Amino acid sequence: PITGVMDLGLGIDTSRPDGKPVLPWKQGDSHIMFMLEGGASLTLRASGTEPKLKYYLEVVGENRAEAFERAEAVETALIEDLV
């Protein structure tokens, strides 16, 4: 489940009490981060040089194997939910 959303194009961060992001932002930036349960996050942003969407997935694990397992679980859930 999503626990928070940070949109640097709108200057909002629902995970913070004041609703404002700590990262620098400007109107119209194409950078959205979804904070996920368990300390994971998924960032989506438009490429600055190519017509494509880039994504970055960050997970937390006790070790490398656990982190890979969690990353695969999030990727699988995203594919099943979005595609």
Short mmCIF file of N, CA, C and O in Angstrom, two decimals:
data_model
loop_
_atom_site.label_atom_id
_atom_site.label_comp_id
_atom_site.label_asym_id
_atom_site.label_seq_id
_atom_site.Cartn_x
_atom_site.Cartn_y
_atom_site.Cartn_z
N PRO A 1 0.81 -1.21 0.00
CA PRO A 1 0.00 0.00 0.00
C PRO A 1 0.85 1.27 0.00
O PRO A 1 1.95 1.30 0.54
N ILE A 2 0.32 2.30 -0.59
CA ILE A 2 0.98 3.60 -0.63
C ILE A 2 0.74 4.32 0.69
O ILE A 2 -0.40 4.43 1.14
N THR A 3 1.82 4.82 1.30
CA THR A 3 1.70 5.53 2.57
C THR A 3 1.87 7.04 2.42
O THR A 3 1.58 7.79 3.35
N GLY A 4 2.36 7.47 1.28
CA GLY A 4 2.54 8.90 1.04
C GLY A 4 2.90 9.15 -0.40
O GLY A 4 3.36 8.26 -1.11
N VAL A 5 2.69 10.41 -0.85
CA VAL A 5 3.02 10.81 -2.21
C VAL A 5 3.74 12.15 -2.16
O VAL A 5 3.30 13.07 -1.47
N MET A 6 4.85 12.24 -2.90
CA MET A 6 5.56 13.51 -3.04
C MET A 6 5.56 13.87 -4.52
O MET A 6 6.03 13.09 -5.35
N ASP A 7 5.01 15.02 -4.84
CA ASP A 7 4.94 15.50 -6.22
C ASP A 7 5.75 16.80 -6.29
O ASP A 7 5.33 17.83 -5.76
N LEU A 8 6.92 16.73 -6.94
CA LEU A 8 7.77 17.91 -7.03
C LEU A 8 7.34 18.88 -8.12
O LEU A 8 7.92 19.94 -8.27
N GLY A 9 6.31 18.52 -8.88
CA GLY A 9 5.73 19.45 -9.84
C GLY A 9 4.66 20.33 -9.22
O GLY A 9 4.36 21.41 -9.69
N LEU A 10 4.08 19.83 -8.11
CA LEU A 10 3.05 20.59 -7.39
C LEU A 10 3.54 21.10 -6.04
O LEU A 10 2.87 21.92 -5.42
N GLY A 11 4.69 20.58 -5.58
CA GLY A 11 5.22 21.02 -4.30
C GLY A 11 4.46 20.47 -3.11
O GLY A 11 4.23 21.18 -2.14
N ILE A 12 4.06 19.18 -3.19
CA ILE A 12 3.35 18.56 -2.07
C ILE A 12 4.05 17.27 -1.64
O ILE A 12 4.70 16.60 -2.44
N ASP A 13 3.92 16.96 -0.37
CA ASP A 13 4.44 15.71 0.19
C ASP A 13 3.48 15.30 1.30
O ASP A 13 3.49 15.86 2.40
N THR A 14 2.62 14.33 1.00
CA THR A 14 1.59 13.93 1.96
C THR A 14 2.15 13.17 3.16
O THR A 14 1.43 12.95 4.12
N SER A 15 3.43 12.79 3.11
CA SER A 15 4.02 12.06 4.24
C SER A 15 4.54 13.01 5.33
O SER A 15 4.90 12.57 6.41
N ARG A 16 4.56 14.30 5.05
CA ARG A 16 5.05 15.28 6.02
C ARG A 16 3.89 16.04 6.65
O ARG A 16 2.90 16.32 5.97
N PRO A 17 4.01 16.37 7.92
CA PRO A 17 2.91 17.07 8.60
C PRO A 17 2.50 18.38 7.93
O PRO A 17 1.32 18.71 7.87
N ASP A 18 3.49 19.13 7.41
CA ASP A 18 3.16 20.42 6.78
C ASP A 18 2.79 20.26 5.29
O ASP A 18 2.38 21.23 4.65
N GLY A 19 2.93 19.04 4.75
CA GLY A 19 2.56 18.78 3.36
C GLY A 19 3.53 19.33 2.33
O GLY A 19 3.26 19.28 1.14
N LYS A 20 4.69 19.84 2.79
CA LYS A 20 5.66 20.44 1.87
C LYS A 20 6.88 19.53 1.73
O LYS A 20 7.39 19.02 2.73
N PRO A 21 7.40 19.36 0.51
CA PRO A 21 8.58 18.51 0.33
C PRO A 21 9.84 19.18 0.85
O PRO A 21 9.95 20.41 0.83
N VAL A 22 10.79 18.37 1.30
CA VAL A 22 12.08 18.91 1.73
C VAL A 22 13.03 19.03 0.54
O VAL A 22 14.00 19.77 0.61
N LEU A 23 12.75 18.32 -0.54
CA LEU A 23 13.57 18.42 -1.75
C LEU A 23 13.21 19.68 -2.51
O LEU A 23 12.07 20.15 -2.46
N PRO A 24 14.18 20.25 -3.24
CA PRO A 24 13.85 21.43 -4.05
C PRO A 24 12.85 21.05 -5.14
O PRO A 24 12.90 19.94 -5.67
N TRP A 25 11.96 21.96 -5.46
CA TRP A 25 10.96 21.68 -6.48
C TRP A 25 10.61 22.95 -7.22
O TRP A 25 10.89 24.05 -6.76
N LYS A 26 10.03 22.77 -8.41
CA LYS A 26 9.50 23.92 -9.15
C LYS A 26 8.26 23.47 -9.92
O LYS A 26 8.13 22.30 -10.29
N GLN A 27 7.37 24.40 -10.11
CA GLN A 27 6.11 24.13 -10.80
C GLN A 27 6.36 23.39 -12.11
O GLN A 27 7.21 23.79 -12.90
N GLY A 28 5.66 22.28 -12.31
CA GLY A 28 5.74 21.54 -13.55
C GLY A 28 6.81 20.47 -13.62
O GLY A 28 6.90 19.76 -14.61
N ASP A 29 7.66 20.33 -12.59
CA ASP A 29 8.65 19.25 -12.60
C ASP A 29 7.95 17.90 -12.74
O ASP A 29 6.90 17.68 -12.15
N SER A 30 8.53 17.01 -13.50
CA SER A 30 7.96 15.68 -13.70
C SER A 30 8.66 14.68 -12.79
O SER A 30 9.52 13.92 -13.22
N HIS A 31 8.33 14.73 -11.52
CA HIS A 31 8.98 13.87 -10.51
C HIS A 31 7.94 13.56 -9.43
O HIS A 31 7.54 14.43 -8.68
N ILE A 32 7.53 12.30 -9.39
CA ILE A 32 6.55 11.87 -8.39
C ILE A 32 7.11 10.66 -7.65
O ILE A 32 7.61 9.72 -8.27
N MET A 33 7.06 10.71 -6.33
CA MET A 33 7.52 9.59 -5.52
C MET A 33 6.36 9.04 -4.70
O MET A 33 5.62 9.80 -4.07
N PHE A 34 6.23 7.71 -4.73
CA PHE A 34 5.23 7.03 -3.91
C PHE A 34 5.97 6.33 -2.78
O PHE A 34 6.84 5.49 -3.04
N MET A 35 5.66 6.67 -1.53
CA MET A 35 6.24 5.99 -0.39
C MET A 35 5.36 4.77 -0.12
O MET A 35 4.13 4.88 -0.06
N LEU A 36 6.00 3.62 0.03
CA LEU A 36 5.28 2.37 0.19
C LEU A 36 5.51 1.78 1.57
O LEU A 36 6.48 2.11 2.24
N GLU A 37 4.63 0.89 1.94
CA GLU A 37 4.73 0.19 3.21
C GLU A 37 6.09 -0.51 3.32
O GLU A 37 6.64 -0.98 2.33
N GLY A 38 6.65 -0.54 4.50
CA GLY A 38 7.91 -1.25 4.73
C GLY A 38 9.15 -0.46 4.36
O GLY A 38 10.23 -1.03 4.24
N GLY A 39 9.02 0.84 4.15
CA GLY A 39 10.18 1.67 3.85
C GLY A 39 10.58 1.72 2.39
O GLY A 39 11.60 2.30 2.05
N ALA A 40 9.80 1.11 1.50
CA ALA A 40 10.12 1.15 0.07
C ALA A 40 9.57 2.44 -0.55
O ALA A 40 8.65 3.06 -0.01
N SER A 41 10.16 2.83 -1.67
CA SER A 41 9.64 3.97 -2.41
C SER A 41 9.81 3.73 -3.91
O SER A 41 10.73 3.05 -4.34
N LEU A 42 8.90 4.30 -4.68
CA LEU A 42 8.93 4.21 -6.13
C LEU A 42 8.88 5.64 -6.67
O LEU A 42 7.95 6.39 -6.36
N THR A 43 9.89 6.00 -7.44
CA THR A 43 9.96 7.34 -8.02
C THR A 43 9.77 7.23 -9.53
O THR A 43 10.39 6.39 -10.18
N LEU A 44 8.91 8.08 -10.06
CA LEU A 44 8.68 8.17 -11.50
C LEU A 44 9.09 9.56 -11.96
O LEU A 44 8.76 10.55 -11.29
N ARG A 45 9.79 9.61 -13.09
CA ARG A 45 10.14 10.92 -13.64
C ARG A 45 10.32 10.81 -15.14
O ARG A 45 10.67 9.75 -15.66
N ALA A 46 10.07 11.90 -15.82
CA ALA A 46 10.26 11.95 -17.26
C ALA A 46 11.75 12.10 -17.54
O ALA A 46 12.46 12.80 -16.82
N SER A 47 12.22 11.43 -18.59
CA SER A 47 13.60 11.61 -19.02
C SER A 47 13.78 13.02 -19.54
O SER A 47 12.88 13.57 -20.18
N GLY A 48 14.93 13.60 -19.29
CA GLY A 48 15.19 14.94 -19.79
C GLY A 48 15.71 14.95 -21.22
O GLY A 48 15.75 15.98 -21.87
N THR A 49 16.11 13.78 -21.73
CA THR A 49 16.71 13.73 -23.07
C THR A 49 16.00 12.79 -24.04
O THR A 49 16.27 12.83 -25.23
N GLU A 50 15.11 11.94 -23.53
CA GLU A 50 14.44 10.96 -24.38
C GLU A 50 12.94 10.93 -24.05
O GLU A 50 12.55 11.26 -22.94
N PRO A 51 12.12 10.51 -24.99
CA PRO A 51 10.68 10.43 -24.74
C PRO A 51 10.32 9.14 -23.98
O PRO A 51 9.74 8.21 -24.55
N LYS A 52 10.71 9.08 -22.73
CA LYS A 52 10.40 7.89 -21.94
C LYS A 52 10.25 8.25 -20.46
O LYS A 52 10.70 9.29 -20.01
N LEU A 53 9.59 7.36 -19.75
CA LEU A 53 9.39 7.50 -18.32
C LEU A 53 10.40 6.61 -17.61
O LEU A 53 10.57 5.44 -17.95
N LYS A 54 11.08 7.15 -16.62
CA LYS A 54 12.06 6.38 -15.85
C LYS A 54 11.47 6.10 -14.47
O LYS A 54 10.69 6.89 -13.95
N TYR A 55 11.86 4.95 -13.91
CA TYR A 55 11.42 4.66 -12.55
C TYR A 55 12.59 4.16 -11.72
O TYR A 55 13.53 3.56 -12.23
N TYR A 56 12.52 4.46 -10.44
CA TYR A 56 13.54 4.06 -9.48
C TYR A 56 12.82 3.43 -8.30
O TYR A 56 11.91 4.03 -7.75
N LEU A 57 13.24 2.25 -7.93
CA LEU A 57 12.63 1.53 -6.82
C LEU A 57 13.67 1.39 -5.71
O LEU A 57 14.78 0.92 -5.96
N GLU A 58 13.32 1.83 -4.52
CA GLU A 58 14.20 1.68 -3.36
C GLU A 58 13.50 0.82 -2.32
O GLU A 58 12.33 1.03 -2.04
N VAL A 59 14.23 -0.15 -1.78
CA VAL A 59 13.69 -1.03 -0.76
C VAL A 59 14.68 -1.14 0.40
O VAL A 59 15.86 -0.83 0.25
N VAL A 60 14.19 -1.61 1.52
CA VAL A 60 15.02 -1.83 2.70
C VAL A 60 14.95 -3.31 3.05
O VAL A 60 13.87 -3.90 3.05
N GLY A 61 16.11 -3.90 3.34
CA GLY A 61 16.15 -5.30 3.74
C GLY A 61 17.26 -5.53 4.75
O GLY A 61 18.18 -4.73 4.86
N GLU A 62 17.15 -6.61 5.48
CA GLU A 62 18.18 -6.96 6.46
C GLU A 62 19.49 -7.34 5.78
O GLU A 62 20.56 -7.21 6.35
N ASN A 63 19.38 -7.83 4.52
CA ASN A 63 20.56 -8.20 3.75
C ASN A 63 20.22 -8.07 2.27
O ASN A 63 19.09 -7.76 1.90
N ARG A 64 21.20 -8.31 1.44
CA ARG A 64 21.02 -8.15 -0.01
C ARG A 64 19.91 -9.05 -0.57
O ARG A 64 19.09 -8.62 -1.37
N ALA A 65 19.90 -10.30 -0.12
CA ALA A 65 18.89 -11.26 -0.62
C ALA A 65 17.48 -10.80 -0.25
O ALA A 65 16.56 -10.87 -1.09
N GLU A 66 17.30 -10.34 0.97
CA GLU A 66 15.98 -9.87 1.39
C GLU A 66 15.57 -8.62 0.60
O GLU A 66 14.41 -8.48 0.20
N ALA A 67 16.52 -7.72 0.34
CA ALA A 67 16.22 -6.51 -0.43
C ALA A 67 15.79 -6.88 -1.85
O ALA A 67 14.82 -6.32 -2.38
N PHE A 68 16.50 -7.82 -2.49
CA PHE A 68 16.11 -8.25 -3.83
C PHE A 68 14.73 -8.89 -3.82
O PHE A 68 13.92 -8.66 -4.72
N GLU A 69 14.45 -9.68 -2.81
CA GLU A 69 13.13 -10.33 -2.70
C GLU A 69 12.03 -9.29 -2.58
O GLU A 69 10.99 -9.39 -3.24
N ARG A 70 12.26 -8.28 -1.76
CA ARG A 70 11.26 -7.22 -1.60
C ARG A 70 11.08 -6.42 -2.89
O ARG A 70 9.97 -6.06 -3.26
N ALA A 71 12.19 -6.14 -3.56
CA ALA A 71 12.12 -5.39 -4.82
C ALA A 71 11.32 -6.17 -5.86
O ALA A 71 10.46 -5.60 -6.54
N GLU A 72 11.56 -7.45 -5.96
CA GLU A 72 10.81 -8.28 -6.91
C GLU A 72 9.33 -8.33 -6.56
O GLU A 72 8.48 -8.29 -7.45
N ALA A 73 9.01 -8.38 -5.28
CA ALA A 73 7.61 -8.40 -4.85
C ALA A 73 6.90 -7.10 -5.24
O ALA A 73 5.76 -7.11 -5.72
N VAL A 74 7.57 -5.97 -5.05
CA VAL A 74 6.97 -4.68 -5.40
C VAL A 74 6.81 -4.59 -6.92
O VAL A 74 5.75 -4.17 -7.40
N GLU A 75 7.82 -4.97 -7.66
CA GLU A 75 7.73 -4.93 -9.12
C GLU A 75 6.58 -5.82 -9.63
O GLU A 75 5.82 -5.42 -10.51
N THR A 76 6.46 -7.01 -9.08
CA THR A 76 5.38 -7.92 -9.48
C THR A 76 4.02 -7.31 -9.18
O THR A 76 3.12 -7.34 -10.02
N ALA A 77 3.87 -6.73 -8.00
CA ALA A 77 2.59 -6.11 -7.63
C ALA A 77 2.26 -4.94 -8.57
O ALA A 77 1.11 -4.79 -8.98
N LEU A 78 3.26 -4.15 -8.90
CA LEU A 78 3.02 -3.02 -9.81
C LEU A 78 2.57 -3.51 -11.18
O LEU A 78 1.64 -2.96 -11.77
N ILE A 79 3.24 -4.51 -11.70
CA ILE A 79 2.87 -5.05 -13.01
C ILE A 79 1.46 -5.59 -12.98
O ILE A 79 0.65 -5.31 -13.88
N GLU A 80 1.11 -6.33 -11.95
CA GLU A 80 -0.23 -6.91 -11.85
C GLU A 80 -1.30 -5.83 -11.69
O GLU A 80 -2.39 -5.95 -12.24
N ASP A 81 -0.99 -4.76 -10.95
CA ASP A 81 -1.97 -3.73 -10.70
C ASP A 81 -2.10 -2.72 -11.85
O ASP A 81 -3.18 -2.17 -12.07
N LEU A 82 -1.00 -2.46 -12.57
CA LEU A 82 -1.02 -1.40 -13.57
C LEU A 82 -1.11 -1.86 -15.01
O LEU A 82 -1.54 -1.11 -15.87
N VAL A 83 -0.68 -3.08 -15.27
CA VAL A 83 -0.64 -3.52 -16.67
C VAL A 83 -1.83 -4.37 -17.02
O VAL A 83 -2.50 -4.93 -16.30
#
